[in-house]
DNA sequence: AGGTGTTCCGAAAACGTTTAAGTAAGTATA
DNA sequence: TATACTTACTTAAACGTTTTCGGAACACCT
């Protein structure tokens, strides 16, 4: 632990500067001297001190990444994209799980800044990121990604949520469904608002009546919301023939509710989700869903960050909106004949 | 970015040393002076330079964590436990996804050492960790965790795999099954060997004939292996009434195979897995399985690491083996009467 | 007036690098 | 042979902190 450049210099009979140069590929070191230095440093088990190096170089190869919850599959896949691209470009990625808490967001950003990270990618916990901006004050480049981005953020990568909804509705409607209920949690975010708006537009474009069950502020999310909202819909007088869930997790909640009520999917109820998390493809789930190119989005985020880092023009906004696609599996079939007709107009 | 302690010192009309002391809670600074310094440093947006601090302090609050694949649910949950405990103890956790590649293991360990991490927790990719030991040379404390640990590693936390198998077999057998097939992937690891051995012992203790289908070296793993091995078993002359899978992922593969062949679970075939990944609890999966206390194991790993870090006696081995428990869900029922009798002796 | 203690602060070294500038020797050029 | 250019190094400053040691100022007690 305490073998430094100085140690090696003594052992090799040269100056510390010579050692540094030899180890870092400078050309003004003789070949035999370099070989001797390299050999000795290997023998002594030398480990360079990155703290000292970064201190004098006034930079580091560290990139920070803030993720609300890495055990959520969609974030895990975004991470994979970011990680791969960061590696490809020679950065060291520092993943921070913020546990869906803004307090942790600020403490992690502070730590990253103190360690002189080159840039930070954040999948924010909330659509309000002011606490983060207050810390960075444009001193370190920032790129946002994920379901909570909005236009108040300078740099971000997002997906075209309206288009995603159009794909989902188009698929269900083409099977003959007319009474398509949308279930949406987390309505504060622009992402979810866009999905609902896209749903409404797509329904109206087909002359169908949109019907959306939107979670009120502070309500449950994900599976819990899906289950509870679906049970409500099942209990109401008007049973839809298809449900469009605002995320796969919500769709899983619908499946749970359907299992509880003995409702067959897709026989009695067609279902489509959003996100294409890994488990949507399992044989026992087999969920038709709208897929975001998560891995590519992650890679894009790194790309944008590099742009933002290299740019002197700090004023420029770096944004990218990618297109989702529909993944057709087994959770949607044509409605039983005659069902759902009452909903048309 | 360029406001340092020196800057603040000038602005406050004191020495750099005074600033450092004021900001770090030393008692030999007057109250008004301290207040002035704190105010000014806040006004100027001062961010301490952790590189410089750690350089002189010859240490850091960084802990490294190597995970083969964070998108695998079981690793995500172990991570959560480690993360929470690391936070609680005031460390900064640096999560590195090694992508199941030993090359990345060595490059990450090198980076962590260069950045003077205090200690490293590694969930190894392989049961051979010699490439890691060669790098650290006991210069930095190491704790191993996960499914690839074995007794050649000094410090580790593992679960009692034999006990887990005993719980699984006990449950299935108590329902009346006699022909219980075990499917095991990844047999190089001690973990899997223990699970198989535990299965054999539990079967023999009941006078049942053990029958294990063990993946050969280089075969598929997880879902793919489970599916393929199950199809093989279904095609053989001897159809088991229950399958014990060496992991939940393998069990999911069995489910896929069963769906392909029209075999009902649990009606035609009972199934039990190992790990209790999050999705085992989904209504459409509903898998009975052996659960490891993953979160606690993570926390334990941090505890062991702290022991290893504080200890001058570096020779001591720090190990903990935790007990798994059975989570009963809906994938096991009594066999159809008369079935499976041929397997008894 | 002399001694002793306390309080508050400054000087300076140290941490392990990188790098601009300098230098001594050797080699080629005029 | 003096000059210029290479080659192969060395010197020393700098990066931004922490921390030991010491010292000035002041109060308190004989």
Coordinates of N, CA and C (backbone and C1' of nucleotides) in Angstrom, one line a residue, chain B residues 5 17 20 24 26 46 49 52, chain D residues 15-22:
Chain B
X5 N -10.3 26.4 -0.5 CA -10.2 26.8 0.9 C -9.4 28.1 0.9
X17 N -5.7 27.2 7.2 CA -5.9 26.3 8.3 C -7.2 26.6 9.1
X20 N -10.2 25.4 7.2 CA -10.4 23.9 7.3 C -10.9 23.5 8.6
X24 N -14.7 21.8 9.6 CA -14.7 20.4 10.0 C -14.9 20.3 11.5
X26 N -13.6 21.7 14.3 CA -12.6 21.8 15.3 C -13.1 22.8 16.4
X46 N -18.8 26.9 -2.1 CA -17.6 26.0 -2.0 C -18.0 24.6 -2.0
X49 N -12.8 19.5 -1.9 CA -12.2 18.6 -2.9 C -11.8 17.3 -2.1
X52 N -8.2 15.8 -2.6 CA -7.1 16.4 -1.8 C -7.3 15.8 -0.4
Chain D
dC15 P -1.9 25.6 -8.1 O5' -3.0 24.4 -8.2 C5' -3.1 23.4 -9.2 C4' -3.6 22.2 -8.6 C3' -4.4 22.4 -7.2 O3' -5.7 22.5 -7.5 C1' -2.9 20.4 -7.2
dG16 P -6.6 23.7 -6.9 O5' -7.0 23.1 -5.5 C5' -7.8 22.0 -5.5 C4' -7.8 21.4 -4.1 C3' -8.2 22.4 -3.0 O3' -9.2 21.8 -2.1 C1' -6.2 21.4 -2.4
dT17 P -10.1 22.6 -1.1 O5' -10.2 21.5 0.1 C5' -9.3 21.7 1.1 C4' -8.7 20.3 1.4 C3' -8.4 20.1 2.9 O3' -9.4 19.2 3.4 C1' -6.4 19.7 1.6
dT18 P -9.8 19.3 4.9 O5' -8.5 18.6 5.6 C5' -8.3 17.3 5.4 C4' -7.0 16.9 6.2 C3' -7.1 17.0 7.7 O3' -6.5 15.9 8.3 C1' -5.2 18.2 6.9
dT19 P -6.8 15.5 9.8 O5' -5.5 16.0 10.5 C5' -4.2 15.5 10.0 C4' -3.1 16.2 10.7 C3' -3.4 16.6 12.2 O3' -2.2 16.4 12.9 C1' -2.7 18.5 11.0
dT20 P -2.3 15.8 14.4 O5' -0.8 16.1 14.9 C5' 0.2 15.8 14.0 C4' 1.3 16.9 14.1 C3' 1.6 17.4 15.5 O3' 3.0 17.4 15.7 C1' 1.1 19.2 14.2
dC21 P 3.6 17.3 17.2 O5' 4.2 18.8 17.3 C5' 4.9 19.3 16.2 C4' 4.9 20.8 16.2 C3' 5.1 21.4 17.6 O3' 6.3 22.1 17.6 C1' 3.4 22.6 16.5
dG22 P 6.9 22.7 19.0 O5' 6.7 24.3 18.8 C5' 6.8 24.8 17.5 C4' 6.1 26.1 17.5 C3' 6.2 27.0 18.7 O3' 6.6 28.3 18.3 C1' 3.9 26.8 18.1

